[in-house]
PDB file of C-alpha atoms and ligand atoms in Angstrom:
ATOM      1  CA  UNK A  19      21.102   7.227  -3.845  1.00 43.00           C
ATOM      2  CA  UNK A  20      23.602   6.638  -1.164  1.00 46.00           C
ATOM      3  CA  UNK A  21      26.027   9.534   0.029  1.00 38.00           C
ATOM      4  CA  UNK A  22      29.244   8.576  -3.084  1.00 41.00           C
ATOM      5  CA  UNK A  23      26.369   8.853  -5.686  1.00 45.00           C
ATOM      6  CA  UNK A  24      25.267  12.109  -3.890  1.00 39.00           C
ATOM      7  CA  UNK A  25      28.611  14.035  -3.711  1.00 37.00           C
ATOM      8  CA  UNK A  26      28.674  13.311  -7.428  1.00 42.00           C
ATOM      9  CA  UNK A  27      25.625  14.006  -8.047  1.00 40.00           C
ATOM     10  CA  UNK A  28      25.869  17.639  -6.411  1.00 36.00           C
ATOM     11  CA  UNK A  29      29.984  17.995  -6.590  1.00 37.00           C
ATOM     12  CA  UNK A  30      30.697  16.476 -10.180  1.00 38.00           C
ATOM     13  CA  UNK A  31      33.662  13.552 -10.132  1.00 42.00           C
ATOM     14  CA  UNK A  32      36.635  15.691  -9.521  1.00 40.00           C
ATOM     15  CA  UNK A  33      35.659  16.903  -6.376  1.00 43.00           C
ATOM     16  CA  UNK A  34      33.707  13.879  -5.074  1.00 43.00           C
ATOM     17  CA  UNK A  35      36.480  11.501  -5.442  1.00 46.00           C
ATOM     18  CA  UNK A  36      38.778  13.956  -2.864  1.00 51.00           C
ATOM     19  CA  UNK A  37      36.535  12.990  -0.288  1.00 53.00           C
ATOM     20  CA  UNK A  38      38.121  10.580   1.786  1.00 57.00           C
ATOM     21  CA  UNK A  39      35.728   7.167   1.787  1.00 61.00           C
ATOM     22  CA  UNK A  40      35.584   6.917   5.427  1.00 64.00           C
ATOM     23  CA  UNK A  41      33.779   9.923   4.987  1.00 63.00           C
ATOM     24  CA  UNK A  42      31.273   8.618   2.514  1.00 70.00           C
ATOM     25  CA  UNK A  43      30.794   5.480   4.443  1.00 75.00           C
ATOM     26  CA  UNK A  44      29.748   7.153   7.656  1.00 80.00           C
ATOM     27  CA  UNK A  45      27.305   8.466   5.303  1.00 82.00           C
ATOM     28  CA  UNK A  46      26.034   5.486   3.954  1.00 85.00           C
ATOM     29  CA  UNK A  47      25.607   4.274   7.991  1.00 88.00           C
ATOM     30  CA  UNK A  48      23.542   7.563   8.825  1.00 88.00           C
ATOM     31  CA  UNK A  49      21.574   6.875   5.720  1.00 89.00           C
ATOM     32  CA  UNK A  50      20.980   2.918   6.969  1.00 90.00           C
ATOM     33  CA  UNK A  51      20.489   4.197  10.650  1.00 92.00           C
ATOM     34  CA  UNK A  52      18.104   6.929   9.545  1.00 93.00           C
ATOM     35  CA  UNK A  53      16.150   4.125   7.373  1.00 94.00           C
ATOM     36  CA  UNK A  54      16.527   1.824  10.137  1.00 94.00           C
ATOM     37  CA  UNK A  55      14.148   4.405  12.176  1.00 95.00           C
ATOM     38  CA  UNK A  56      11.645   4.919   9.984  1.00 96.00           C
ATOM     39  CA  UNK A  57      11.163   1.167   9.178  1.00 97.00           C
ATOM     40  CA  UNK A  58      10.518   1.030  12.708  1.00 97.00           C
ATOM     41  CA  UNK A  59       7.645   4.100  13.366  1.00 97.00           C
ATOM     42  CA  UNK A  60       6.273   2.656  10.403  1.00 98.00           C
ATOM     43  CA  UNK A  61       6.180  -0.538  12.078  1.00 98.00           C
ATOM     44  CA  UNK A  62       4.499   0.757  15.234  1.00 98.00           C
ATOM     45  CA  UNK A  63       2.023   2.987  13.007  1.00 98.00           C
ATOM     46  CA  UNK A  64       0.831  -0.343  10.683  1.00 98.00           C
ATOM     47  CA  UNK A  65       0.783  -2.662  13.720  1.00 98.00           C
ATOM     48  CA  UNK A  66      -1.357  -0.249  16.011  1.00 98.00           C
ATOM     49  CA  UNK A  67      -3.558  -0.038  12.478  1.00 98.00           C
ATOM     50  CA  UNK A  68      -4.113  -3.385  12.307  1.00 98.00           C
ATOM     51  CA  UNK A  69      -5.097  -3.963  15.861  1.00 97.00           C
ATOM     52  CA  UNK A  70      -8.070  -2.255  15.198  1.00 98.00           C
ATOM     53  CA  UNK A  71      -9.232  -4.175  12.454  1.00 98.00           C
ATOM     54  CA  UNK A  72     -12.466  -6.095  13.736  1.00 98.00           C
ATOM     55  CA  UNK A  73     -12.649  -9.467  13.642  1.00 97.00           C
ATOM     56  CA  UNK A  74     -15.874  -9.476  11.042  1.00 98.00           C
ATOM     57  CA  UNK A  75     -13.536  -7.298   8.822  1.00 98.00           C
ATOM     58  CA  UNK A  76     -10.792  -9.459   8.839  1.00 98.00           C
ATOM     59  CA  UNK A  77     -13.022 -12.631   8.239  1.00 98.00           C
ATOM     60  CA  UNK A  78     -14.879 -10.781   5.211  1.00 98.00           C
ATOM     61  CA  UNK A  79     -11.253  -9.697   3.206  1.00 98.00           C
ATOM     62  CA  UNK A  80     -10.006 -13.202   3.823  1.00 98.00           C
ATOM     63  CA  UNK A  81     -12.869 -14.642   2.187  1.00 98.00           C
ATOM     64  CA  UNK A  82     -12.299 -12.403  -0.587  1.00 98.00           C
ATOM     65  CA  UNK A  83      -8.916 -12.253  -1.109  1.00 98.00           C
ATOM     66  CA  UNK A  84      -8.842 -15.926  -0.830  1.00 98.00           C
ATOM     67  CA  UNK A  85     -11.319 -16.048  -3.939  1.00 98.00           C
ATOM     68  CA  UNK A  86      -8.600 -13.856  -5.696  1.00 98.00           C
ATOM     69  CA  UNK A  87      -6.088 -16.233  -5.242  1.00 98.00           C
ATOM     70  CA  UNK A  88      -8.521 -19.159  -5.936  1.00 98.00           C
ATOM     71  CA  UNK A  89      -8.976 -17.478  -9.758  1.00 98.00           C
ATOM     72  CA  UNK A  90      -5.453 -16.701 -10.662  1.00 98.00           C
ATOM     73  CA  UNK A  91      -4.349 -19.436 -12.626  1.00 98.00           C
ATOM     74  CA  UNK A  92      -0.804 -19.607 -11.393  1.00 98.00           C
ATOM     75  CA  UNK A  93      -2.172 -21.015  -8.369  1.00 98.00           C
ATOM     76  CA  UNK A  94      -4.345 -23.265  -9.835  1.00 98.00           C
ATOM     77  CA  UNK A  95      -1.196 -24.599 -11.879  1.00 98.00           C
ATOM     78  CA  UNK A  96       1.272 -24.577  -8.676  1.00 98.00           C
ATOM     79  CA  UNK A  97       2.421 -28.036  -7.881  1.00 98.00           C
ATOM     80  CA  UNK A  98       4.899 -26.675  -4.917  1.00 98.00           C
ATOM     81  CA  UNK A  99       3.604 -23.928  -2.980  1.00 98.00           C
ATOM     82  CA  UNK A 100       4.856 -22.152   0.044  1.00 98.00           C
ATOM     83  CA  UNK A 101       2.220 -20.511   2.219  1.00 98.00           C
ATOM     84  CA  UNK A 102       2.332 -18.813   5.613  1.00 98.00           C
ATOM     85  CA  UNK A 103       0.105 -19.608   8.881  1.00 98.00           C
ATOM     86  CA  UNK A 104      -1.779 -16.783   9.593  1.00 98.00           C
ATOM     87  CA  UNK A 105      -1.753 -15.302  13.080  1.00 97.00           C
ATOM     88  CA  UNK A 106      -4.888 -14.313  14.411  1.00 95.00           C
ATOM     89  CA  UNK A 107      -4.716 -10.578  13.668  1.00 96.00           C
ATOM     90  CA  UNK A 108      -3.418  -8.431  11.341  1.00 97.00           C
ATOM     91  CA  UNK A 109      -2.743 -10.516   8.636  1.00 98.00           C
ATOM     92  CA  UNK A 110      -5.163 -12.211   5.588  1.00 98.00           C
ATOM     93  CA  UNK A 111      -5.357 -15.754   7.215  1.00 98.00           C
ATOM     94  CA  UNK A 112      -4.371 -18.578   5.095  1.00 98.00           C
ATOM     95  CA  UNK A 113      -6.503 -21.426   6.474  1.00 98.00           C
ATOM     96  CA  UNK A 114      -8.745 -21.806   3.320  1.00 98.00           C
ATOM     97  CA  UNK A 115      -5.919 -21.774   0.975  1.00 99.00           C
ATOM     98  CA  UNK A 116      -4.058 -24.565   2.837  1.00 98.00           C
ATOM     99  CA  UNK A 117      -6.947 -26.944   2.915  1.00 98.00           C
ATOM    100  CA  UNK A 118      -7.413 -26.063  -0.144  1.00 98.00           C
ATOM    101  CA  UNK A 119      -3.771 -26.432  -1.845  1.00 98.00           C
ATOM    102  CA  UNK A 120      -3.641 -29.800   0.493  1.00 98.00           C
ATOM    103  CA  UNK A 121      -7.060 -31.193  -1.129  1.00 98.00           C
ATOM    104  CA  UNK A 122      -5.611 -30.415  -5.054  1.00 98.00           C
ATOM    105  CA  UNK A 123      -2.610 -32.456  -4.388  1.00 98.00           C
ATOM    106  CA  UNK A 124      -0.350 -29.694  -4.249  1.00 98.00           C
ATOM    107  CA  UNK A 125       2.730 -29.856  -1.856  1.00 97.00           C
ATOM    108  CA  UNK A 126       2.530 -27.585   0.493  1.00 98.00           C
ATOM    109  CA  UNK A 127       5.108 -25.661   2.704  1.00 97.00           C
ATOM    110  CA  UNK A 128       5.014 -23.713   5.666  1.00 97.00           C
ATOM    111  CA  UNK A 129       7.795 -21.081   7.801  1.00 97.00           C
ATOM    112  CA  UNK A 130       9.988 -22.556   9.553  1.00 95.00           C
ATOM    113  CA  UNK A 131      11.837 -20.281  12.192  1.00 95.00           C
ATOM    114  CA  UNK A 132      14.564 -22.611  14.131  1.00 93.00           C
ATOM    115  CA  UNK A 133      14.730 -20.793  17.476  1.00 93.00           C
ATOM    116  CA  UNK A 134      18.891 -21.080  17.553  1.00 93.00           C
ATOM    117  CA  UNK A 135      18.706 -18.797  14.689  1.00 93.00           C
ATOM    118  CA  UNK A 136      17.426 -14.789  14.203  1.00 94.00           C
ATOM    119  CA  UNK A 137      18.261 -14.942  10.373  1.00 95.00           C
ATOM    120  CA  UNK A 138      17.419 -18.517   8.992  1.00 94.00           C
ATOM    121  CA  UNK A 139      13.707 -19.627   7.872  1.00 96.00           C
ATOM    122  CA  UNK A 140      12.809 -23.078   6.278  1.00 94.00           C
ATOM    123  CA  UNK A 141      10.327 -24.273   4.344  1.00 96.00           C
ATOM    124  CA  UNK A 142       8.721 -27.460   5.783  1.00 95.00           C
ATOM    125  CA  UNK A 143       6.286 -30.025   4.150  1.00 95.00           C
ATOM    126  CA  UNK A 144       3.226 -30.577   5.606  1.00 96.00           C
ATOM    127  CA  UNK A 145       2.082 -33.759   4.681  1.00 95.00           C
ATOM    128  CA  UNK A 146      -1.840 -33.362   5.157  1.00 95.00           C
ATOM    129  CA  UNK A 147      -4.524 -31.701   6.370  1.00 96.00           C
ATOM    130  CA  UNK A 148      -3.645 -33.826  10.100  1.00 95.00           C
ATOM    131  CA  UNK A 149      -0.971 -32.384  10.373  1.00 94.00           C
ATOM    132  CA  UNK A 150      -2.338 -29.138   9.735  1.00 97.00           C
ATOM    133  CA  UNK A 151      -4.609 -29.239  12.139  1.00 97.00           C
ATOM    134  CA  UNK A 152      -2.047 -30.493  14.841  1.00 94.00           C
ATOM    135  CA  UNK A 153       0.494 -27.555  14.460  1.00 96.00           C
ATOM    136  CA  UNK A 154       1.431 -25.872  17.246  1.00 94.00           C
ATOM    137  CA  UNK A 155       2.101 -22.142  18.173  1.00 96.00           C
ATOM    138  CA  UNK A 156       5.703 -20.933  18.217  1.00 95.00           C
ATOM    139  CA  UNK A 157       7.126 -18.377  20.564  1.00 95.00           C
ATOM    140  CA  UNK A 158       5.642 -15.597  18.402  1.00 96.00           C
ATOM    141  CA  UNK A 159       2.253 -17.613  18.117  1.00 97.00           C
ATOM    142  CA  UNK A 160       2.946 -18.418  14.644  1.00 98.00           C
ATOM    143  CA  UNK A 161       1.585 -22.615  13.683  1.00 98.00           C
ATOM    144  CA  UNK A 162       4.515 -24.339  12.917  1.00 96.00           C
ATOM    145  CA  UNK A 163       5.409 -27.812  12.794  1.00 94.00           C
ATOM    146  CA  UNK A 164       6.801 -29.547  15.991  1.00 85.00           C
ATOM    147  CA  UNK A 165      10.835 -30.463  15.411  1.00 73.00           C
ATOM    148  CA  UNK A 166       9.946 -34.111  16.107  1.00 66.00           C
ATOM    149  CA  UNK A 167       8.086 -33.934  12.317  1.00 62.00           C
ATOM    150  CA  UNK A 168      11.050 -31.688  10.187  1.00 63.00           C
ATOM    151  CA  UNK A 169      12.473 -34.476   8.702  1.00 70.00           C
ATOM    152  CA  UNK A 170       9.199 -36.403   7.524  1.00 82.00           C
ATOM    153  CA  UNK A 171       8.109 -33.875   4.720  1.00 88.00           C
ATOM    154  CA  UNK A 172      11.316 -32.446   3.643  1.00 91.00           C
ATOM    155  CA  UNK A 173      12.164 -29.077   2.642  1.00 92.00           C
ATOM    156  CA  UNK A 174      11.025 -27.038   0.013  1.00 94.00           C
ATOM    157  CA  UNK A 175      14.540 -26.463  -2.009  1.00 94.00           C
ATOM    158  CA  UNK A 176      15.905 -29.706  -0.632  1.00 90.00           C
ATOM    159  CA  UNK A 177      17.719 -31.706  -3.766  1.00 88.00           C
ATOM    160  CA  UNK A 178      17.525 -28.790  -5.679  1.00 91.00           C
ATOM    161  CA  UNK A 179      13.821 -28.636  -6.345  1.00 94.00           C
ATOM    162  CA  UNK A 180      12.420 -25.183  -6.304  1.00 97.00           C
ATOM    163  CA  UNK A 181       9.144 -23.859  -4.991  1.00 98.00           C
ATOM    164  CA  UNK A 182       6.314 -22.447  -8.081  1.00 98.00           C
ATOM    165  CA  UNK A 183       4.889 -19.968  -5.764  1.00 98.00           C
ATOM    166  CA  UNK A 184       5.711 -18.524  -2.499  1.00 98.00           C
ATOM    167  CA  UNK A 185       2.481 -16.839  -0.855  1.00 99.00           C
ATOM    168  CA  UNK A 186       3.500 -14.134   1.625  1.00 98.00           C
ATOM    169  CA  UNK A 187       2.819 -12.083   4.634  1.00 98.00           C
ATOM    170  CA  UNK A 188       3.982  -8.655   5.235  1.00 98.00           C
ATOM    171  CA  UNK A 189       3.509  -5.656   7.385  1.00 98.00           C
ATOM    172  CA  UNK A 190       2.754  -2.896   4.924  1.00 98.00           C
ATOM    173  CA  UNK A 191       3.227  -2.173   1.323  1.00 98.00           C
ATOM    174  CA  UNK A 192       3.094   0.014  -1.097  1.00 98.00           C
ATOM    175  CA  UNK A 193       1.672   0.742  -4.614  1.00 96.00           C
ATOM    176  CA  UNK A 194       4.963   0.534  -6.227  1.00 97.00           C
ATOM    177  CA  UNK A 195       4.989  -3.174  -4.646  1.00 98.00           C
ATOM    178  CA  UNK A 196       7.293  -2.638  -1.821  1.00 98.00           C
ATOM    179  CA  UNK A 197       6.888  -4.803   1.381  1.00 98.00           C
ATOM    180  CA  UNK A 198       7.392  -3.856   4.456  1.00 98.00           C
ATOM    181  CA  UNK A 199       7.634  -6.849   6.969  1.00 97.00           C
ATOM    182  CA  UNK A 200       8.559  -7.810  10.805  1.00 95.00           C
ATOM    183  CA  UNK A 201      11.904  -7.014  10.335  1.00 93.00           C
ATOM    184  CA  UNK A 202      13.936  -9.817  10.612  1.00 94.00           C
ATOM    185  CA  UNK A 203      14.654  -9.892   6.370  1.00 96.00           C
ATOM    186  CA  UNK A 204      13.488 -13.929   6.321  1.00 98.00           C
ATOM    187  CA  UNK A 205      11.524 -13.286   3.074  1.00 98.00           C
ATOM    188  CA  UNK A 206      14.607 -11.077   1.738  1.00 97.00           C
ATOM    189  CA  UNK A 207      16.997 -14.032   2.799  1.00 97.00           C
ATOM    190  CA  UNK A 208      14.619 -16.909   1.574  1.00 98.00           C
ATOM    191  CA  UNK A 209      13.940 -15.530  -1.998  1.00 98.00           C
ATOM    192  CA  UNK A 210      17.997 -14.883  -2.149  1.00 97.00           C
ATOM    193  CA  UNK A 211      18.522 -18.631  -1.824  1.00 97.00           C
ATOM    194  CA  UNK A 212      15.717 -19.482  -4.584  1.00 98.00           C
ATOM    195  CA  UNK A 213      17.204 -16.752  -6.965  1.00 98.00           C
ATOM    196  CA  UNK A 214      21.064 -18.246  -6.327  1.00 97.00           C
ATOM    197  CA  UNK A 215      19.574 -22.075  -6.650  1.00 97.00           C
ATOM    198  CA  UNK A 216      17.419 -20.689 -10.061  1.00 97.00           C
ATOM    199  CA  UNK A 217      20.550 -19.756 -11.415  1.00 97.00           C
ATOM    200  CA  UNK A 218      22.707 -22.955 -10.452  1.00 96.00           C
ATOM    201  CA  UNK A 219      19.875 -25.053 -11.544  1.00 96.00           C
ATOM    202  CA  UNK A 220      18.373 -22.788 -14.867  1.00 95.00           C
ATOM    203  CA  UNK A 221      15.345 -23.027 -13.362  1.00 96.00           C
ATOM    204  CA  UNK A 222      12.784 -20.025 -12.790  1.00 96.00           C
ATOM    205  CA  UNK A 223      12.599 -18.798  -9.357  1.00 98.00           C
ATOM    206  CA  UNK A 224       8.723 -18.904  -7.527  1.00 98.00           C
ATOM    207  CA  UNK A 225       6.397 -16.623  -7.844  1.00 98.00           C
ATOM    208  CA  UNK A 226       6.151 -14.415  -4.909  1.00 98.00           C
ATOM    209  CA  UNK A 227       2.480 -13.415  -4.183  1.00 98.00           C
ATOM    210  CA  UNK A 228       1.742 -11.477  -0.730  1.00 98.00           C
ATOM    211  CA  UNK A 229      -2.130 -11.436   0.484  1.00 98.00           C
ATOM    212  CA  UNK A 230      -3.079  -8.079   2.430  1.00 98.00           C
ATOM    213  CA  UNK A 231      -5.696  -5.856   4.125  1.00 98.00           C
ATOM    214  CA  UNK A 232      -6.874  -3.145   2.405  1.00 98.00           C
ATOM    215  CA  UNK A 233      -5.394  -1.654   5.871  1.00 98.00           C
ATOM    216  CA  UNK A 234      -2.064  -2.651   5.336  1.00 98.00           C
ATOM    217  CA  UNK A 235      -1.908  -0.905   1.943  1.00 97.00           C
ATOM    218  CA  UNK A 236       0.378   2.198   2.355  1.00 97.00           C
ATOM    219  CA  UNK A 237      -0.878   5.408   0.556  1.00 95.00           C
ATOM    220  CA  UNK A 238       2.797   6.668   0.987  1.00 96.00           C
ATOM    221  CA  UNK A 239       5.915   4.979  -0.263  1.00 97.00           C
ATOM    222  CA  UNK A 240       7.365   2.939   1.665  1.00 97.00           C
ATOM    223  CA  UNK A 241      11.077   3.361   2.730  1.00 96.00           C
ATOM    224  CA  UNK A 242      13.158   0.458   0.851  1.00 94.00           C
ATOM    225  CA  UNK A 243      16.448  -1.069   1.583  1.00 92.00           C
ATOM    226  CA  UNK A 244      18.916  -3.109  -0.758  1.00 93.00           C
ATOM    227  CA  UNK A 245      17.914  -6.151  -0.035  1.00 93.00           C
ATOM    228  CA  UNK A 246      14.116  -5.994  -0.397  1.00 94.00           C
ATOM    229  CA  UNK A 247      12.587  -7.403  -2.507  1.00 96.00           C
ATOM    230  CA  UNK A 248       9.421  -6.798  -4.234  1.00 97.00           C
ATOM    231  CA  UNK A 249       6.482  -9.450  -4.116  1.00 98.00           C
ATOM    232  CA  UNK A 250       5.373 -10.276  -8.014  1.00 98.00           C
ATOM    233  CA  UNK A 251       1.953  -9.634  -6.601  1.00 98.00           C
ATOM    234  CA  UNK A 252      -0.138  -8.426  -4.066  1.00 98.00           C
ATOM    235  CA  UNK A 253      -4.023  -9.429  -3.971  1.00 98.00           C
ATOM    236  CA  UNK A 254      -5.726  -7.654  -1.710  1.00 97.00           C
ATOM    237  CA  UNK A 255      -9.630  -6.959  -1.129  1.00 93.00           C
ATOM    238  CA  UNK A 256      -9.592  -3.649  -2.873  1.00 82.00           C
ATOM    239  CA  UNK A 257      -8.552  -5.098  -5.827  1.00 63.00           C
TER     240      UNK A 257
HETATM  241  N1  FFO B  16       2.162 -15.563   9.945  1.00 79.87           N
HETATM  242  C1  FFO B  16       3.433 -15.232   9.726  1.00 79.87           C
HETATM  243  N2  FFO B  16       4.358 -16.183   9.714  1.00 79.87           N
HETATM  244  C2  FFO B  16       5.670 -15.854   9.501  1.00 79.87           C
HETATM  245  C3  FFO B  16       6.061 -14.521   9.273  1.00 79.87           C
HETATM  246  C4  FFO B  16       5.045 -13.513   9.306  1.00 79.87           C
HETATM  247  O1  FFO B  16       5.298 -12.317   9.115  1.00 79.87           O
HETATM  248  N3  FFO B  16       3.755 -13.929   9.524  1.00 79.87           N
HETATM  249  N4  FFO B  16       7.389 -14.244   9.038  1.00 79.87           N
HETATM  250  C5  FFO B  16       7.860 -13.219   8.243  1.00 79.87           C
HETATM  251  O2  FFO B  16       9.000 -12.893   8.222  1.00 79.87           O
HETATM  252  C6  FFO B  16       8.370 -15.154   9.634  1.00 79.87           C
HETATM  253  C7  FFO B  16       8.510 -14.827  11.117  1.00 79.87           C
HETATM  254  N5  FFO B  16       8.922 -13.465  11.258  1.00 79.87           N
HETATM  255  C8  FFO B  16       9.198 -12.786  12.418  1.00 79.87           C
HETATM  256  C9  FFO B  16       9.824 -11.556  12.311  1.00 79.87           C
HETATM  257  C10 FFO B  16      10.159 -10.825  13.440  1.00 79.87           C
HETATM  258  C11 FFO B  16       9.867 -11.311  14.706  1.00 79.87           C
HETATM  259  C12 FFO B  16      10.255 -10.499  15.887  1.00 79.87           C
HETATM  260  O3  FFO B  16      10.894  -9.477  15.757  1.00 79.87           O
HETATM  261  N6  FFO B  16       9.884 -10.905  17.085  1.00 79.87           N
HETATM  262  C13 FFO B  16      10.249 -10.176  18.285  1.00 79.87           C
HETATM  263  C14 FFO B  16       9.175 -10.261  19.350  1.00 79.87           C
HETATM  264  C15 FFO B  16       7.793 -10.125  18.853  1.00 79.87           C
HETATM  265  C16 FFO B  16       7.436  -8.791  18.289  1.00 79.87           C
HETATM  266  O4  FFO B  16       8.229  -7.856  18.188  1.00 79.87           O
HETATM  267  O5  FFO B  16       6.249  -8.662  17.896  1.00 79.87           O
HETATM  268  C17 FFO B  16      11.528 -10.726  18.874  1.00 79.87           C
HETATM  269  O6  FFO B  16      11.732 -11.959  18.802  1.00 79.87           O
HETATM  270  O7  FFO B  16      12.324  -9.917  19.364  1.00 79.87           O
HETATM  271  C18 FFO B  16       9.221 -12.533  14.798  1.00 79.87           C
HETATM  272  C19 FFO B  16       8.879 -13.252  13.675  1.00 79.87           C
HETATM  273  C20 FFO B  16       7.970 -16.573   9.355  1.00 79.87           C
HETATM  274  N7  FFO B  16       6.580 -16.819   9.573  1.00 79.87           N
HETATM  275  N1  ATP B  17      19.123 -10.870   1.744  1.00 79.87           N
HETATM  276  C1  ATP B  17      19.681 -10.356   2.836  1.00 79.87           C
HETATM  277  N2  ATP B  17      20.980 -10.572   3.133  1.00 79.87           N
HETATM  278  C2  ATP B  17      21.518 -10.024   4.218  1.00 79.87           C
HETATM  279  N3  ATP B  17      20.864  -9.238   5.076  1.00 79.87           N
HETATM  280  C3  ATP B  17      19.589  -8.986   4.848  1.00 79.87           C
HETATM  281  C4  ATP B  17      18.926  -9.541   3.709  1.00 79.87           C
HETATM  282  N4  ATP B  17      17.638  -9.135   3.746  1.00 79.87           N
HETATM  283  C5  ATP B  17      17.512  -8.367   4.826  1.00 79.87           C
HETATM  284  N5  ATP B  17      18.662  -8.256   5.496  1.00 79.87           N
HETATM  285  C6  ATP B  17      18.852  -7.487   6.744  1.00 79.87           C
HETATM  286  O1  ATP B  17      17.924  -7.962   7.719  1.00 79.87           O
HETATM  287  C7  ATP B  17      17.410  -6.866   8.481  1.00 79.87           C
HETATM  288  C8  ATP B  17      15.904  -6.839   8.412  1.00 79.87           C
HETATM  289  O2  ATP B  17      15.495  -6.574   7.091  1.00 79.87           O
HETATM  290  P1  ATP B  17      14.136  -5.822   6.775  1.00 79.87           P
HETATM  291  O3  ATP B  17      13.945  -4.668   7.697  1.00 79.87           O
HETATM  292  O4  ATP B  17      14.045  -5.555   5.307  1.00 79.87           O
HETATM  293  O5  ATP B  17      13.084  -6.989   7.157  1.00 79.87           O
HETATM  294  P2  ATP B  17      11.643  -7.260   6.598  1.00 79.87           P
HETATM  295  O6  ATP B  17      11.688  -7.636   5.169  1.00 79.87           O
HETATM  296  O7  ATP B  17      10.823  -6.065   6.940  1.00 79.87           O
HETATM  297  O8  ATP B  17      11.192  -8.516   7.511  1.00 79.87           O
HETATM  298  P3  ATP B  17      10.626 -10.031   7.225  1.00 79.87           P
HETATM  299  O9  ATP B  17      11.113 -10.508   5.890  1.00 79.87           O
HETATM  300  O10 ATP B  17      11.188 -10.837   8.354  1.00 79.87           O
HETATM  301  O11 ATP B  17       9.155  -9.985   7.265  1.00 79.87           O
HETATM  302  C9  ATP B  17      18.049  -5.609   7.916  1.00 79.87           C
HETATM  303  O12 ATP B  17      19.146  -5.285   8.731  1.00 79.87           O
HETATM  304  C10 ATP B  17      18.492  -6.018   6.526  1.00 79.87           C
HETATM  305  O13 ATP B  17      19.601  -5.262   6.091  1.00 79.87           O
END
């Protein structure tokens, strides 16, 4: 509910609409800024979590939350996937799925994060499992490929062709489905440009599936912004 829906909730619509908008709309920016905040503890409180998560932990729920995704037939039928690189904590690594997506014939695509940008993220091809194996760490240690290779894969929604799954990290989440991620909105941004291209093209948009720790499951909702969106699924070990 932001602060307009609130005076009329509590006021009734004569009396709300005498107070002036500016009003209202220094409402709606404590209500962001207050959100804003608690993002950001939450942040701190999930990533200091996480750290802790032991290496022999984080090996075991990968294994198994890989098998999860292995079983779900959406995957199995996905001819275009996006998938992220794993770092090495903290998040359900990906490296199984990959070799595996790349052995099926899928095409696979990974985060791209051009470093002249805080708000745009691509989705690059990688061609093989070579190339795989020869990606780099970016800035935030995060594989991606090298700019000499952008162009020889493509990207995913170039020529109009959309994406059948997108397979996602995230920070935290919740069991209504809410994600809570690094806080940059890529995810929020990227799944607004499949949505607008589904619609220009009458296509369906991907499905969005995030992987997570049983640790990164929230037993609290999570705070949630206009823009968020929710992933169609999470799979995590728990499960
Ligand atoms: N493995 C993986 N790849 C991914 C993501 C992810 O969450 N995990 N992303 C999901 O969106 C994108 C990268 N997202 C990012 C979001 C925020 C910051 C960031 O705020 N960096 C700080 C410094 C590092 C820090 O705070 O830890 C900065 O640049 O100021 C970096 C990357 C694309 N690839
Ligand atoms: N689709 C969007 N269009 C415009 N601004 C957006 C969009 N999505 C998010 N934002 C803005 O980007 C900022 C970061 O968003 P948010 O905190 O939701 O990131 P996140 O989903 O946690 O991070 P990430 O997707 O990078 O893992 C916020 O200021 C938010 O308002």
């Amino acid at each position: 509910m932001n602060f307009e829906q609130l005076n009329q909730h509590v006021f009734g619509d004569r009396l709300a609409s005498r107070w002036p908008s500016s009003m209202s709309r220094r409402g709606d920016d404590m209500a962001m800024s207050a959100l804003r905040a608690q993002k950001k503890a939450l942040r701190k409180d999930f990533t200091a979590r996480l750290a802790r998560v032991t290496e022999a932990e984080l090996a075991a729920q990968s294994q198994r939350v890989t098998e999860k995704l292995f079983q779900t037939p959406s995957y199995v039928q996905a001819g275009r996937i996006s998938c992220y690189t794993s770092l090495s904590v903290g998040e359900i690594r990906t490296d199984a799925i990959i070799r595996d997506a790349l052995a099926r014939g899928k095409a696979v695509f990974i985060p791209y994060c051009p470093p002249e940008s805080k708000t745009i993220m691509r989705m690059l091809r990688l061609l093989d499992v070579h190339a795989f194996d020869e990606l780099q760490a970016n800035r935030w240690g995060i594989r991606e490929l090298a700019s000499d290779r952008q162009s020889i894969g493509g990207e995913a929604l170039d020529e109009d062709a959309m994406l059948d799954m997108i397979i996602m990290p995230g920070l935290a989440f919740d069991q209504a489905r809410n994600r809570l991620g690094h806080g940059r909105g890529y995810y929020d941004r990227y799944l607004d440009r499949c949505h607008a291209l589904a619609s220009r093209t009458a296509t369906h948009p991907p499905l969005t599936v995030a992987l997570a720790l049983t640790e990164q499951m929230s037993h609290t909702p999570l705070p949630v912004d206009e823009h968020d969106r929710k992933p169609d699924m999470i799979l995590y070990a728990g499960t």
